[in-house]
């Protein structure tokens, strides 16, 4: 699921006029609200006579009237057009104007969200009109600033200072001022419960083996329907399964008394899972089951007699029930935790001759990206804001390097010692250069690339627990080393590492879907070890390229969840200072 959180924008301005200058002394207002992020603007202005002041038409020519500012907030769409998100109220002729109008913006991790702020001085004759009806062309434009939403939320303290400039982006000789944007995430509650379920005497639904059960938990909503909120892993061939700890947040279950539907299914690879039984319990009921050490019987709706439910022998038990606090993705990245980006590119011969237009590696002179370039740019542009130094390890695999050997993990920049490149453009340049010096070969092997990424993550883990690594693999082919790749992924599942795989071209990518493990079955190594967690997300580019969901959105949507699963499993907490500040803001409501 994509991470979606709300923001609110607020601002506070203090003005002082000394001689012919206006000084805006910073101030701030913090207001909290359920499931919302909040901005606090600190607006500092030092301008010359053309700054935030205007002549009042109904006064003497020498009379100076303080500006009556309003801010309009926009998001910039992919085509460059601006979409208005909202306007603050107008503060009239005041030395202490406080903008309290809230403007809600949804935060999505998986996309780049440019924000534009326009500051206007509203003409006095429009004071009594609703701000939404004001024609902006009739107001005096004072300046604009812009940033990307993720730039703000990744700053420690979540504050970012922007220079105000003219509409054409030219600051010129005038100092048009600065706009400091402060973002703060507040949530209704960080409360959560962790439970361990087990079942006994489940009914067998398979003919030649035992059922492969998993649980799905749904919340009952007002209209009587249900919304799935989480599920367990699949336990193979077992009628008395014990599942790993399951975490439910208050955002998921709403309240302890809200009814939940717990369904037990027999997993089938076809996707047609067979219902073993179901029951309805609230979180409070589950806590009672744990304390009393009793089980709850599953029921099965009967198709033979309408409305009749059959009580089954199978029961659900709660082995562990504990309440805890969960921190959000924003809690971590705003307190100094980083996502470090790495990329690996497929140089196997199945991509086609890079010099011919039908090759997947063809560099179009017109500047249109091929599939590899598109994937690098779209993923890199999102993740770069979560990486402070923006130095990215970049590899190729499956190519014949200058020394004549076929390498399954070579430095994309051609360097014998340094694997890192500068920024997303550095990756793009290294990729284009490598196509001129590396011959396409094969076969398609992931194992060495994954092991190298895991080695970097493992080395970092020994001295810095605030880094999480993201490896992007772009490939066109069928894996030759499927089991070796599984082994590498199972080993890497203990590390702060996620792997994003983009499939390009028309190959059969069923193997990649196995690695993705979205079917509920975690990967198993050749020695029988099961992956600690799911760290792979795969998307075939051809499936989403023409649709409304972009490749990068489909690819990145699970990443915050994988990050949180790792941090929570190791009880790694974000900065106490950052959390204390946010908690204190709750207390003001």
GROMACS .gro file of N, CA and C in nm, residues 13 54 63 66 141-143 176 205 215 218 253 256 283 315 350 445-446 454 467 476 488 493 498:
model
   72
   13UNK      N    1   0.338   3.560   1.037
   13UNK     CA    2   0.428   3.666   0.995
   13UNK      C    3   0.427   3.777   1.098
   54UNK      N    4   0.299   4.902   0.030
   54UNK     CA    5   0.229   4.961  -0.083
   54UNK      C    6   0.177   5.098  -0.043
   63UNK      N    7   0.199   5.855   0.282
   63UNK     CA    8   0.155   5.757   0.382
   63UNK      C    9   0.192   5.616   0.338
   66UNK      N   10   0.102   4.911   0.558
   66UNK     CA   11   0.167   4.779   0.564
   66UNK      C   12   0.098   4.683   0.469
  141UNK      N   13   0.178   4.090  -0.675
  141UNK     CA   14   0.259   3.970  -0.654
  141UNK      C   15   0.389   4.009  -0.583
  142UNK      N   16   0.417   3.944  -0.470
  142UNK     CA   17   0.534   3.979  -0.389
  142UNK      C   18   0.650   3.883  -0.405
  143UNK      N   19   0.624   3.760  -0.449
  143UNK     CA   20   0.732   3.664  -0.468
  143UNK      C   21   0.682   3.522  -0.458
  176UNK      N   22   1.397   3.947  -0.219
  176UNK     CA   23   1.252   3.936  -0.205
  176UNK      C   24   1.211   3.861  -0.079
  205UNK      N   25  -0.869  -2.912   0.403
  205UNK     CA   26  -0.934  -2.883   0.275
  205UNK      C   27  -0.859  -2.944   0.156
  215UNK      N   28  -0.432  -1.643   0.804
  215UNK     CA   29  -0.542  -1.563   0.857
  215UNK      C   30  -0.551  -1.429   0.783
  218UNK      N   31  -1.018  -0.837   0.887
  218UNK     CA   32  -1.087  -0.725   0.824
  218UNK      C   33  -1.163  -0.646   0.929
  253UNK      N   34  -0.756  -0.074   1.334
  253UNK     CA   35  -0.872  -0.132   1.405
  253UNK      C   36  -0.963  -0.027   1.468
  256UNK      N   37  -1.079  -0.043   2.037
  256UNK     CA   38  -1.075  -0.179   2.090
  256UNK      C   39  -1.209  -0.250   2.080
  283UNK      N   40  -1.085  -0.621   1.931
  283UNK     CA   41  -0.954  -0.625   1.995
  283UNK      C   42  -0.969  -0.653   2.144
  315UNK      N   43  -1.036  -2.404   1.640
  315UNK     CA   44  -1.040  -2.287   1.728
  315UNK      C   45  -0.920  -2.195   1.706
  350UNK      N   46   2.058  -1.046  -2.465
  350UNK     CA   47   1.916  -1.050  -2.502
  350UNK      C   48   1.855  -0.911  -2.514
  445UNK      N   49   2.247  -1.335  -1.414
  445UNK     CA   50   2.270  -1.380  -1.277
  445UNK      C   51   2.256  -1.261  -1.181
  446UNK      N   52   2.177  -1.279  -1.077
  446UNK     CA   53   2.157  -1.173  -0.978
  446UNK      C   54   2.242  -1.192  -0.852
  454UNK      N   55   2.434  -0.652  -0.024
  454UNK     CA   56   2.418  -0.700   0.114
  454UNK      C   57   2.544  -0.676   0.196
  467UNK      N   58   2.082   0.389   0.860
  467UNK     CA   59   2.080   0.381   0.714
  467UNK      C   60   2.004   0.256   0.669
  476UNK      N   61   1.610  -0.762  -1.833
  476UNK     CA   62   1.519  -0.800  -1.942
  476UNK      C   63   1.502  -0.950  -1.952
  488UNK      N   64   2.068  -1.581  -0.175
  488UNK     CA   65   2.120  -1.447  -0.144
  488UNK      C   66   2.012  -1.360  -0.080
  493UNK      N   67   1.770  -1.088   0.394
  493UNK     CA   68   1.645  -1.049   0.462
  493UNK      C   69   1.668  -1.007   0.606
  498UNK      N   70   1.624  -0.337   0.093
  498UNK     CA   71   1.511  -0.374   0.007
  498UNK      C   72   1.560  -0.379  -0.137
   0.00000   0.00000   0.00000
